[in-house]
Structures are given as C-alpha cells and as structure tokens.
Amino acid sequence: QEADMQWANMQEANMQWANMREANMQEANMQEADMQWANMQEANMQWADMRGVNMQGADMRGVNMQGADMRGANMQEANMRGADIDYASWPLWRGSLQAYIDDRIAIQLLYHVLSPVYYSPYVSDELKRALLTPELVAIANRFHRVAMGDCDELPTYKEVA
C-alpha cells in the first residue's frame, strides 16, 4: 500500500486531482472532502466516513468501500468499476444517479431494490408484476451474497401470488 491514512481526519480536505492510488484510508473521517477527479484506484476506504464527499469524476476502480458511509456523496461520473460496496450506504439522491458502475454493482443494487418490493405488503400488485419478472429476478439473483448463502434467492411475481 502507498500512503497510510488509516483513522486520519481528512474532513473537508481538498484532494482534487490527488493521486491516492492504493492508499489506506480505512475508517478515515473524509466528511465533505473534495476528491474531484482524484485517482483512488485500489484504495482501502473500508468503514470510512464519506458523508458529503465530492468524488465527481474520481477514479474509484477497485476501491474497497465495504461499510463506507456515503450518505450525500456526489458520485457523478465517478468510475466505480470493481469497487466493493458491501455493507456501504449507497446515496439515494441525484448525486449517485450518474455514477459509472459495473455489472456487479448493478446486480447488487437491483437485488436491493427487488427484495423490499417482494417482501413489502404495501407495494402494489402492479409494481410487483412489473418488477418481479423472471428476467429481472434472474439477474438480481446473481448478487454475490446470494451465491455465498448470505441472502435468499428472490422469487418472481408468479411465485409470490
């Protein structure tokens, strides 16, 4: 690993265009930091506090973000290919809508959408019918945590009815 910033306080730090490749930022406080266009490839950001971080355009390929708190993070155009987001909080606001993700993350997010649709008694039959299709459920069930036995396979709408 390169720089060791485990547990460091980088709150509001300006890391624009910085090369933080392979840095250890495990459990670091990175709240409101500016990481625009930074190279963060293969960095360890496990359990980091990344609330409000601006990582627009950042190279986040292969980053370990397990358990990271990314609430309010701006991920527009951030390259998240190969990033591990297990147990992380994915921000549900416009700042995450244009993140560049790979199939693994897309499948993980799809599983996390379809699972509450299936289990909630308050989701309409119309939505369940539209979302719990054999095609979408088959893709969602490729979530790596299903293969590991940590999560159950989701059924299609026909199986629910």
Short mmCIF file of N, CA and C in Angstrom, two decimals:
data_model
loop_
_atom_site.label_atom_id
_atom_site.label_comp_id
_atom_site.label_asym_id
_atom_site.label_seq_id
_atom_site.Cartn_x
_atom_site.Cartn_y
_atom_site.Cartn_z
N GLN A 1 0.83 -1.18 0.00
CA GLN A 1 0.00 0.00 0.00
C GLN A 1 0.87 1.24 0.00
N GLU A 2 0.30 2.30 -0.52
CA GLU A 2 1.01 3.58 -0.56
C GLU A 2 0.79 4.31 0.77
N ALA A 3 0.23 5.48 0.73
CA ALA A 3 0.05 6.30 1.92
C ALA A 3 -0.84 5.60 2.95
N ASP A 4 -0.46 5.71 4.22
CA ASP A 4 -1.26 5.12 5.29
C ASP A 4 -1.95 6.24 6.05
N MET A 5 -3.26 6.36 5.81
CA MET A 5 -4.06 7.39 6.46
C MET A 5 -5.20 6.77 7.22
N GLN A 6 -4.96 5.56 7.72
CA GLN A 6 -5.98 4.87 8.49
C GLN A 6 -6.35 5.73 9.69
N TRP A 7 -7.63 5.91 9.91
CA TRP A 7 -8.20 6.70 11.01
C TRP A 7 -7.89 8.19 10.92
N ALA A 8 -7.34 8.67 9.82
CA ALA A 8 -6.98 10.08 9.68
C ALA A 8 -8.23 10.96 9.61
N ASN A 9 -8.08 12.19 10.03
CA ASN A 9 -9.14 13.18 9.91
C ASN A 9 -8.87 13.99 8.64
N MET A 10 -9.62 13.68 7.60
CA MET A 10 -9.48 14.39 6.33
C MET A 10 -10.75 15.17 6.03
N GLN A 11 -11.46 15.53 7.08
CA GLN A 11 -12.71 16.26 6.91
C GLN A 11 -12.45 17.56 6.17
N GLU A 12 -13.23 17.79 5.10
CA GLU A 12 -13.17 18.97 4.25
C GLU A 12 -11.83 19.13 3.53
N ALA A 13 -11.03 18.07 3.45
CA ALA A 13 -9.73 18.14 2.77
C ALA A 13 -9.92 18.34 1.27
N ASN A 14 -9.02 19.09 0.67
CA ASN A 14 -9.02 19.29 -0.77
C ASN A 14 -8.07 18.26 -1.38
N MET A 15 -8.66 17.23 -2.02
CA MET A 15 -7.87 16.18 -2.66
C MET A 15 -8.13 16.17 -4.16
N GLN A 16 -8.57 17.31 -4.72
CA GLN A 16 -8.83 17.36 -6.15
C GLN A 16 -7.57 16.97 -6.91
N TRP A 17 -7.76 16.07 -7.87
CA TRP A 17 -6.70 15.60 -8.76
C TRP A 17 -5.58 14.86 -8.02
N ALA A 18 -5.73 14.57 -6.75
CA ALA A 18 -4.68 13.88 -5.98
C ALA A 18 -4.51 12.44 -6.46
N ASN A 19 -3.32 11.93 -6.32
CA ASN A 19 -3.06 10.52 -6.62
C ASN A 19 -3.00 9.77 -5.29
N MET A 20 -4.10 9.11 -4.95
CA MET A 20 -4.21 8.38 -3.69
C MET A 20 -4.29 6.88 -3.97
N ARG A 21 -3.76 6.47 -5.10
CA ARG A 21 -3.81 5.07 -5.51
C ARG A 21 -3.21 4.18 -4.41
N GLU A 22 -3.97 3.15 -4.06
CA GLU A 22 -3.59 2.14 -3.07
C GLU A 22 -3.41 2.70 -1.65
N ALA A 23 -3.88 3.90 -1.41
CA ALA A 23 -3.77 4.47 -0.06
C ALA A 23 -4.67 3.72 0.91
N ASN A 24 -4.25 3.66 2.16
CA ASN A 24 -5.05 3.05 3.21
C ASN A 24 -5.77 4.17 3.96
N MET A 25 -7.07 4.29 3.69
CA MET A 25 -7.88 5.30 4.35
C MET A 25 -8.99 4.64 5.15
N GLN A 26 -8.69 3.44 5.64
CA GLN A 26 -9.67 2.67 6.40
C GLN A 26 -10.10 3.46 7.63
N GLU A 27 -11.40 3.56 7.82
CA GLU A 27 -12.03 4.24 8.95
C GLU A 27 -11.65 5.71 9.07
N ALA A 28 -11.20 6.32 7.97
CA ALA A 28 -10.85 7.74 7.99
C ALA A 28 -12.12 8.59 7.99
N ASN A 29 -12.01 9.78 8.56
CA ASN A 29 -13.09 10.75 8.52
C ASN A 29 -12.86 11.62 7.29
N MET A 30 -13.65 11.40 6.26
CA MET A 30 -13.49 12.13 5.00
C MET A 30 -14.72 13.00 4.72
N GLN A 31 -15.48 13.32 5.74
CA GLN A 31 -16.71 14.10 5.54
C GLN A 31 -16.42 15.38 4.78
N GLU A 32 -17.27 15.62 3.75
CA GLU A 32 -17.23 16.85 2.96
C GLU A 32 -15.90 17.07 2.23
N ALA A 33 -15.07 16.06 2.13
CA ALA A 33 -13.80 16.20 1.39
C ALA A 33 -14.09 16.36 -0.10
N ASP A 34 -13.20 17.03 -0.79
CA ASP A 34 -13.32 17.23 -2.23
C ASP A 34 -12.32 16.34 -2.93
N MET A 35 -12.82 15.26 -3.54
CA MET A 35 -11.97 14.29 -4.24
C MET A 35 -12.23 14.33 -5.74
N GLN A 36 -12.69 15.47 -6.26
CA GLN A 36 -12.99 15.55 -7.69
C GLN A 36 -11.77 15.15 -8.51
N TRP A 37 -12.00 14.24 -9.46
CA TRP A 37 -11.03 13.79 -10.44
C TRP A 37 -9.78 13.17 -9.81
N ALA A 38 -9.85 12.78 -8.55
CA ALA A 38 -8.71 12.15 -7.88
C ALA A 38 -8.56 10.70 -8.34
N ASN A 39 -7.35 10.18 -8.27
CA ASN A 39 -7.08 8.78 -8.56
C ASN A 39 -7.07 8.03 -7.23
N MET A 40 -8.12 7.26 -7.00
CA MET A 40 -8.27 6.50 -5.76
C MET A 40 -8.21 4.99 -6.03
N GLN A 41 -7.71 4.58 -7.19
CA GLN A 41 -7.71 3.17 -7.56
C GLN A 41 -7.11 2.29 -6.46
N GLU A 42 -7.83 1.20 -6.20
CA GLU A 42 -7.36 0.17 -5.27
C GLU A 42 -7.15 0.66 -3.84
N ALA A 43 -7.67 1.84 -3.51
CA ALA A 43 -7.52 2.36 -2.14
C ALA A 43 -8.41 1.56 -1.19
N ASN A 44 -8.05 1.56 0.07
CA ASN A 44 -8.85 0.91 1.10
C ASN A 44 -9.59 1.99 1.87
N MET A 45 -10.90 2.09 1.61
CA MET A 45 -11.75 3.06 2.30
C MET A 45 -12.80 2.33 3.14
N GLN A 46 -12.43 1.15 3.59
CA GLN A 46 -13.35 0.34 4.37
C GLN A 46 -13.77 1.09 5.63
N TRP A 47 -15.07 1.16 5.85
CA TRP A 47 -15.70 1.79 7.00
C TRP A 47 -15.36 3.28 7.13
N ALA A 48 -14.94 3.92 6.05
CA ALA A 48 -14.65 5.36 6.07
C ALA A 48 -15.94 6.16 6.16
N ASP A 49 -15.86 7.31 6.80
CA ASP A 49 -16.98 8.24 6.86
C ASP A 49 -16.85 9.17 5.67
N MET A 50 -17.64 8.89 4.63
CA MET A 50 -17.56 9.64 3.38
C MET A 50 -18.81 10.48 3.16
N ARG A 51 -19.47 10.86 4.23
CA ARG A 51 -20.69 11.66 4.11
C ARG A 51 -20.38 13.00 3.44
N GLY A 52 -21.13 13.28 2.38
CA GLY A 52 -20.98 14.55 1.70
C GLY A 52 -19.73 14.70 0.85
N VAL A 53 -18.99 13.63 0.65
CA VAL A 53 -17.77 13.70 -0.16
C VAL A 53 -18.12 14.02 -1.61
N ASN A 54 -17.31 14.85 -2.22
CA ASN A 54 -17.47 15.12 -3.65
C ASN A 54 -16.44 14.28 -4.40
N MET A 55 -16.90 13.18 -5.00
CA MET A 55 -15.99 12.34 -5.77
C MET A 55 -16.34 12.37 -7.25
N GLN A 56 -16.87 13.50 -7.69
CA GLN A 56 -17.24 13.65 -9.09
C GLN A 56 -16.02 13.40 -9.97
N GLY A 57 -16.18 12.48 -10.92
CA GLY A 57 -15.12 12.17 -11.86
C GLY A 57 -13.94 11.41 -11.29
N ALA A 58 -13.99 11.05 -10.03
CA ALA A 58 -12.86 10.34 -9.40
C ALA A 58 -12.73 8.93 -9.96
N ASP A 59 -11.52 8.43 -9.99
CA ASP A 59 -11.24 7.06 -10.41
C ASP A 59 -11.28 6.18 -9.17
N MET A 60 -12.40 5.50 -8.98
CA MET A 60 -12.62 4.67 -7.79
C MET A 60 -12.53 3.18 -8.12
N ARG A 61 -11.88 2.85 -9.23
CA ARG A 61 -11.81 1.45 -9.65
C ARG A 61 -11.10 0.61 -8.59
N GLY A 62 -11.76 -0.50 -8.24
CA GLY A 62 -11.17 -1.47 -7.32
C GLY A 62 -11.08 -1.01 -5.88
N VAL A 63 -11.73 0.08 -5.52
CA VAL A 63 -11.67 0.59 -4.15
C VAL A 63 -12.47 -0.32 -3.22
N ASN A 64 -11.92 -0.59 -2.05
CA ASN A 64 -12.64 -1.33 -1.02
C ASN A 64 -13.42 -0.30 -0.21
N MET A 65 -14.73 -0.25 -0.44
CA MET A 65 -15.59 0.69 0.26
C MET A 65 -16.56 -0.05 1.18
N GLN A 66 -16.18 -1.24 1.60
CA GLN A 66 -17.06 -2.01 2.48
C GLN A 66 -17.39 -1.20 3.72
N GLY A 67 -18.68 -1.07 3.98
CA GLY A 67 -19.14 -0.39 5.18
C GLY A 67 -18.99 1.12 5.15
N ALA A 68 -18.55 1.70 4.06
CA ALA A 68 -18.38 3.15 3.99
C ALA A 68 -19.73 3.85 4.07
N ASP A 69 -19.76 4.96 4.76
CA ASP A 69 -20.97 5.77 4.87
C ASP A 69 -20.88 6.85 3.80
N MET A 70 -21.63 6.67 2.71
CA MET A 70 -21.55 7.60 1.59
C MET A 70 -22.80 8.48 1.47
N ARG A 71 -23.53 8.63 2.56
CA ARG A 71 -24.72 9.48 2.51
C ARG A 71 -24.37 10.87 2.00
N GLY A 72 -25.11 11.33 1.01
CA GLY A 72 -24.91 12.66 0.47
C GLY A 72 -23.69 12.82 -0.42
N ALA A 73 -23.00 11.74 -0.72
CA ALA A 73 -21.81 11.83 -1.58
C ALA A 73 -22.21 12.13 -3.01
N ASN A 74 -21.42 12.96 -3.67
CA ASN A 74 -21.61 13.24 -5.09
C ASN A 74 -20.73 12.27 -5.87
N MET A 75 -21.38 11.34 -6.57
CA MET A 75 -20.66 10.30 -7.29
C MET A 75 -20.80 10.45 -8.80
N GLN A 76 -21.22 11.61 -9.26
CA GLN A 76 -21.43 11.81 -10.69
C GLN A 76 -20.13 11.58 -11.46
N GLU A 77 -20.21 10.71 -12.45
CA GLU A 77 -19.10 10.35 -13.31
C GLU A 77 -17.93 9.70 -12.58
N ALA A 78 -18.12 9.30 -11.33
CA ALA A 78 -17.07 8.56 -10.64
C ALA A 78 -17.02 7.15 -11.21
N ASN A 79 -15.84 6.67 -11.53
CA ASN A 79 -15.67 5.34 -12.10
C ASN A 79 -15.59 4.34 -10.95
N MET A 80 -16.69 3.63 -10.72
CA MET A 80 -16.80 2.70 -9.59
C MET A 80 -16.54 1.25 -10.00
N ARG A 81 -16.05 1.03 -11.21
CA ARG A 81 -15.85 -0.33 -11.71
C ARG A 81 -14.93 -1.11 -10.76
N GLY A 82 -15.43 -2.27 -10.34
CA GLY A 82 -14.66 -3.15 -9.47
C GLY A 82 -14.64 -2.74 -8.01
N ALA A 83 -15.33 -1.68 -7.65
CA ALA A 83 -15.38 -1.26 -6.25
C ALA A 83 -16.22 -2.24 -5.44
N ASP A 84 -15.85 -2.44 -4.20
CA ASP A 84 -16.60 -3.31 -3.29
C ASP A 84 -17.43 -2.42 -2.38
N ILE A 85 -18.75 -2.45 -2.56
CA ILE A 85 -19.64 -1.59 -1.76
C ILE A 85 -20.47 -2.39 -0.75
N ASP A 86 -20.05 -3.61 -0.46
CA ASP A 86 -20.79 -4.40 0.52
C ASP A 86 -20.90 -3.64 1.85
N TYR A 87 -22.08 -3.65 2.41
CA TYR A 87 -22.39 -3.02 3.70
C TYR A 87 -22.26 -1.49 3.68
N ALA A 88 -21.99 -0.92 2.52
CA ALA A 88 -21.88 0.54 2.41
C ALA A 88 -23.27 1.14 2.24
N SER A 89 -23.38 2.40 2.53
CA SER A 89 -24.65 3.10 2.28
C SER A 89 -24.52 3.79 0.93
N TRP A 90 -25.35 3.37 -0.02
CA TRP A 90 -25.37 3.98 -1.35
C TRP A 90 -26.32 5.15 -1.29
N PRO A 91 -25.86 6.35 -1.64
CA PRO A 91 -26.73 7.52 -1.51
C PRO A 91 -27.87 7.52 -2.52
N LEU A 92 -29.06 7.70 -2.02
CA LEU A 92 -30.24 7.76 -2.89
C LEU A 92 -30.63 9.21 -3.11
N TRP A 93 -29.83 9.88 -3.87
CA TRP A 93 -30.12 11.24 -4.28
C TRP A 93 -29.48 11.45 -5.65
N ARG A 94 -29.71 12.59 -6.26
CA ARG A 94 -29.26 12.82 -7.63
C ARG A 94 -27.75 12.69 -7.79
N GLY A 95 -26.99 12.85 -6.73
CA GLY A 95 -25.53 12.74 -6.80
C GLY A 95 -25.02 11.35 -7.13
N SER A 96 -25.88 10.34 -7.01
CA SER A 96 -25.44 8.98 -7.34
C SER A 96 -26.03 8.50 -8.67
N LEU A 97 -26.86 9.29 -9.30
CA LEU A 97 -27.57 8.84 -10.49
C LEU A 97 -26.68 8.67 -11.71
N GLN A 98 -25.57 9.35 -11.75
CA GLN A 98 -24.70 9.25 -12.92
C GLN A 98 -23.35 8.66 -12.58
N ALA A 99 -23.30 7.83 -11.53
CA ALA A 99 -22.06 7.12 -11.21
C ALA A 99 -21.84 6.04 -12.26
N TYR A 100 -20.60 5.79 -12.60
CA TYR A 100 -20.26 4.76 -13.57
C TYR A 100 -20.01 3.46 -12.80
N ILE A 101 -20.94 2.51 -12.94
CA ILE A 101 -20.85 1.26 -12.20
C ILE A 101 -20.67 0.10 -13.17
N ASP A 102 -20.32 -1.05 -12.64
CA ASP A 102 -20.17 -2.26 -13.45
C ASP A 102 -21.33 -3.21 -13.17
N ASP A 103 -21.31 -4.36 -13.84
CA ASP A 103 -22.40 -5.33 -13.67
C ASP A 103 -22.54 -5.77 -12.21
N ARG A 104 -21.45 -5.99 -11.52
CA ARG A 104 -21.51 -6.48 -10.13
C ARG A 104 -22.29 -5.50 -9.24
N ILE A 105 -21.99 -4.22 -9.37
CA ILE A 105 -22.69 -3.22 -8.56
C ILE A 105 -24.13 -3.08 -9.02
N ALA A 106 -24.36 -3.10 -10.34
CA ALA A 106 -25.73 -3.01 -10.86
C ALA A 106 -26.59 -4.14 -10.34
N ILE A 107 -26.04 -5.35 -10.33
CA ILE A 107 -26.77 -6.52 -9.81
C ILE A 107 -27.05 -6.36 -8.33
N GLN A 108 -26.06 -5.88 -7.59
CA GLN A 108 -26.23 -5.68 -6.15
C GLN A 108 -27.33 -4.66 -5.87
N LEU A 109 -27.30 -3.54 -6.58
CA LEU A 109 -28.33 -2.52 -6.39
C LEU A 109 -29.71 -3.03 -6.80
N LEU A 110 -29.77 -3.78 -7.91
CA LEU A 110 -31.05 -4.35 -8.34
C LEU A 110 -31.61 -5.29 -7.28
N TYR A 111 -30.78 -6.13 -6.71
CA TYR A 111 -31.23 -7.03 -5.65
C TYR A 111 -31.81 -6.22 -4.48
N HIS A 112 -31.13 -5.14 -4.15
CA HIS A 112 -31.58 -4.31 -3.02
C HIS A 112 -32.85 -3.52 -3.33
N VAL A 113 -33.20 -3.38 -4.58
CA VAL A 113 -34.48 -2.78 -4.96
C VAL A 113 -35.57 -3.85 -4.95
N LEU A 114 -35.29 -4.99 -5.56
CA LEU A 114 -36.32 -6.01 -5.71
C LEU A 114 -36.67 -6.72 -4.41
N SER A 115 -35.73 -6.86 -3.51
CA SER A 115 -36.02 -7.58 -2.26
C SER A 115 -37.12 -6.90 -1.44
N PRO A 116 -37.04 -5.59 -1.17
CA PRO A 116 -38.15 -4.98 -0.43
C PRO A 116 -39.45 -4.94 -1.23
N VAL A 117 -39.35 -4.90 -2.56
CA VAL A 117 -40.57 -4.96 -3.37
C VAL A 117 -41.27 -6.29 -3.11
N TYR A 118 -40.49 -7.36 -3.10
CA TYR A 118 -41.06 -8.69 -2.86
C TYR A 118 -41.65 -8.80 -1.45
N TYR A 119 -40.90 -8.37 -0.44
CA TYR A 119 -41.30 -8.61 0.94
C TYR A 119 -42.35 -7.63 1.47
N SER A 120 -42.45 -6.45 0.92
CA SER A 120 -43.36 -5.45 1.47
C SER A 120 -44.81 -5.72 1.08
N PRO A 121 -45.70 -5.74 2.07
CA PRO A 121 -47.12 -5.90 1.75
C PRO A 121 -47.73 -4.61 1.20
N TYR A 122 -46.97 -3.52 1.21
CA TYR A 122 -47.50 -2.23 0.79
C TYR A 122 -47.16 -1.86 -0.64
N VAL A 123 -46.37 -2.71 -1.32
CA VAL A 123 -46.08 -2.48 -2.73
C VAL A 123 -47.23 -3.08 -3.54
N SER A 124 -47.75 -2.31 -4.48
CA SER A 124 -48.92 -2.74 -5.25
C SER A 124 -48.60 -3.95 -6.12
N ASP A 125 -49.66 -4.71 -6.44
CA ASP A 125 -49.52 -5.84 -7.36
C ASP A 125 -49.01 -5.35 -8.72
N GLU A 126 -49.43 -4.16 -9.11
CA GLU A 126 -48.98 -3.60 -10.40
C GLU A 126 -47.45 -3.49 -10.43
N LEU A 127 -46.87 -2.92 -9.38
CA LEU A 127 -45.41 -2.80 -9.34
C LEU A 127 -44.73 -4.15 -9.19
N LYS A 128 -45.27 -5.02 -8.36
CA LYS A 128 -44.68 -6.34 -8.20
C LYS A 128 -44.68 -7.09 -9.53
N ARG A 129 -45.76 -7.01 -10.26
CA ARG A 129 -45.87 -7.68 -11.55
C ARG A 129 -44.84 -7.12 -12.54
N ALA A 130 -44.66 -5.80 -12.51
CA ALA A 130 -43.73 -5.14 -13.43
C ALA A 130 -42.27 -5.39 -13.06
N LEU A 131 -41.98 -5.47 -11.77
CA LEU A 131 -40.58 -5.56 -11.34
C LEU A 131 -40.09 -6.98 -11.05
N LEU A 132 -40.97 -7.84 -10.57
CA LEU A 132 -40.54 -9.20 -10.21
C LEU A 132 -40.73 -10.15 -11.39
N THR A 133 -40.18 -9.74 -12.53
CA THR A 133 -40.26 -10.56 -13.75
C THR A 133 -39.18 -11.63 -13.71
N PRO A 134 -39.37 -12.72 -14.43
CA PRO A 134 -38.33 -13.76 -14.46
C PRO A 134 -36.96 -13.21 -14.89
N GLU A 135 -36.95 -12.29 -15.85
CA GLU A 135 -35.69 -11.74 -16.34
C GLU A 135 -34.97 -10.91 -15.27
N LEU A 136 -35.70 -9.99 -14.64
CA LEU A 136 -35.08 -9.14 -13.62
C LEU A 136 -34.68 -9.93 -12.38
N VAL A 137 -35.55 -10.84 -11.96
CA VAL A 137 -35.25 -11.65 -10.78
C VAL A 137 -34.03 -12.54 -11.03
N ALA A 138 -33.91 -13.09 -12.22
CA ALA A 138 -32.76 -13.93 -12.55
C ALA A 138 -31.46 -13.13 -12.47
N ILE A 139 -31.50 -11.89 -12.93
CA ILE A 139 -30.32 -11.03 -12.84
C ILE A 139 -30.02 -10.68 -11.39
N ALA A 140 -31.04 -10.28 -10.63
CA ALA A 140 -30.85 -9.92 -9.22
C ALA A 140 -30.30 -11.09 -8.42
N ASN A 141 -30.71 -12.29 -8.75
CA ASN A 141 -30.24 -13.47 -8.01
C ASN A 141 -28.80 -13.83 -8.31
N ARG A 142 -28.16 -13.11 -9.23
CA ARG A 142 -26.72 -13.27 -9.46
C ARG A 142 -25.90 -12.45 -8.46
N PHE A 143 -26.57 -11.75 -7.55
CA PHE A 143 -25.91 -11.00 -6.49
C PHE A 143 -24.98 -11.94 -5.74
N HIS A 144 -23.74 -11.55 -5.57
CA HIS A 144 -22.74 -12.44 -4.98
C HIS A 144 -23.09 -12.90 -3.57
N ARG A 145 -23.86 -12.14 -2.84
CA ARG A 145 -24.26 -12.55 -1.49
C ARG A 145 -25.29 -13.68 -1.53
N VAL A 146 -26.03 -13.82 -2.62
CA VAL A 146 -26.94 -14.96 -2.80
C VAL A 146 -26.11 -16.23 -2.97
N ALA A 147 -25.10 -16.15 -3.83
CA ALA A 147 -24.23 -17.31 -4.07
C ALA A 147 -23.51 -17.73 -2.80
N MET A 148 -23.19 -16.77 -1.93
CA MET A 148 -22.50 -17.07 -0.67
C MET A 148 -23.45 -17.62 0.39
N GLY A 149 -24.75 -17.54 0.13
CA GLY A 149 -25.74 -18.01 1.09
C GLY A 149 -26.13 -16.97 2.12
N ASP A 150 -25.63 -15.73 1.98
CA ASP A 150 -25.97 -14.66 2.92
C ASP A 150 -27.37 -14.09 2.67
N CYS A 151 -27.84 -14.19 1.42
CA CYS A 151 -29.16 -13.67 1.04
C CYS A 151 -29.93 -14.76 0.31
N ASP A 152 -31.24 -14.74 0.48
CA ASP A 152 -32.10 -15.72 -0.19
C ASP A 152 -32.31 -15.34 -1.65
N GLU A 153 -32.52 -16.35 -2.48
CA GLU A 153 -32.93 -16.10 -3.85
C GLU A 153 -34.31 -15.48 -3.85
N LEU A 154 -34.51 -14.50 -4.70
CA LEU A 154 -35.82 -13.87 -4.82
C LEU A 154 -36.69 -14.68 -5.79
N PRO A 155 -37.98 -14.80 -5.49
CA PRO A 155 -38.89 -15.44 -6.44
C PRO A 155 -39.48 -14.41 -7.40
N THR A 156 -40.05 -14.89 -8.47
CA THR A 156 -40.74 -13.99 -9.41
C THR A 156 -42.11 -13.68 -8.86
N TYR A 157 -42.80 -12.79 -9.51
CA TYR A 157 -44.15 -12.39 -9.07
C TYR A 157 -45.09 -13.59 -9.06
N LYS A 158 -45.02 -14.44 -10.03
CA LYS A 158 -45.92 -15.59 -10.10
C LYS A 158 -45.78 -16.48 -8.86
N GLU A 159 -44.56 -16.58 -8.35
CA GLU A 159 -44.31 -17.38 -7.16
C GLU A 159 -44.85 -16.70 -5.91
N VAL A 160 -44.94 -15.37 -5.94
CA VAL A 160 -45.43 -14.60 -4.80
C VAL A 160 -46.94 -14.68 -4.70
N ALA A 161 -47.61 -14.60 -5.87
CA ALA A 161 -49.08 -14.51 -5.91
C ALA A 161 -49.77 -15.67 -5.27
#
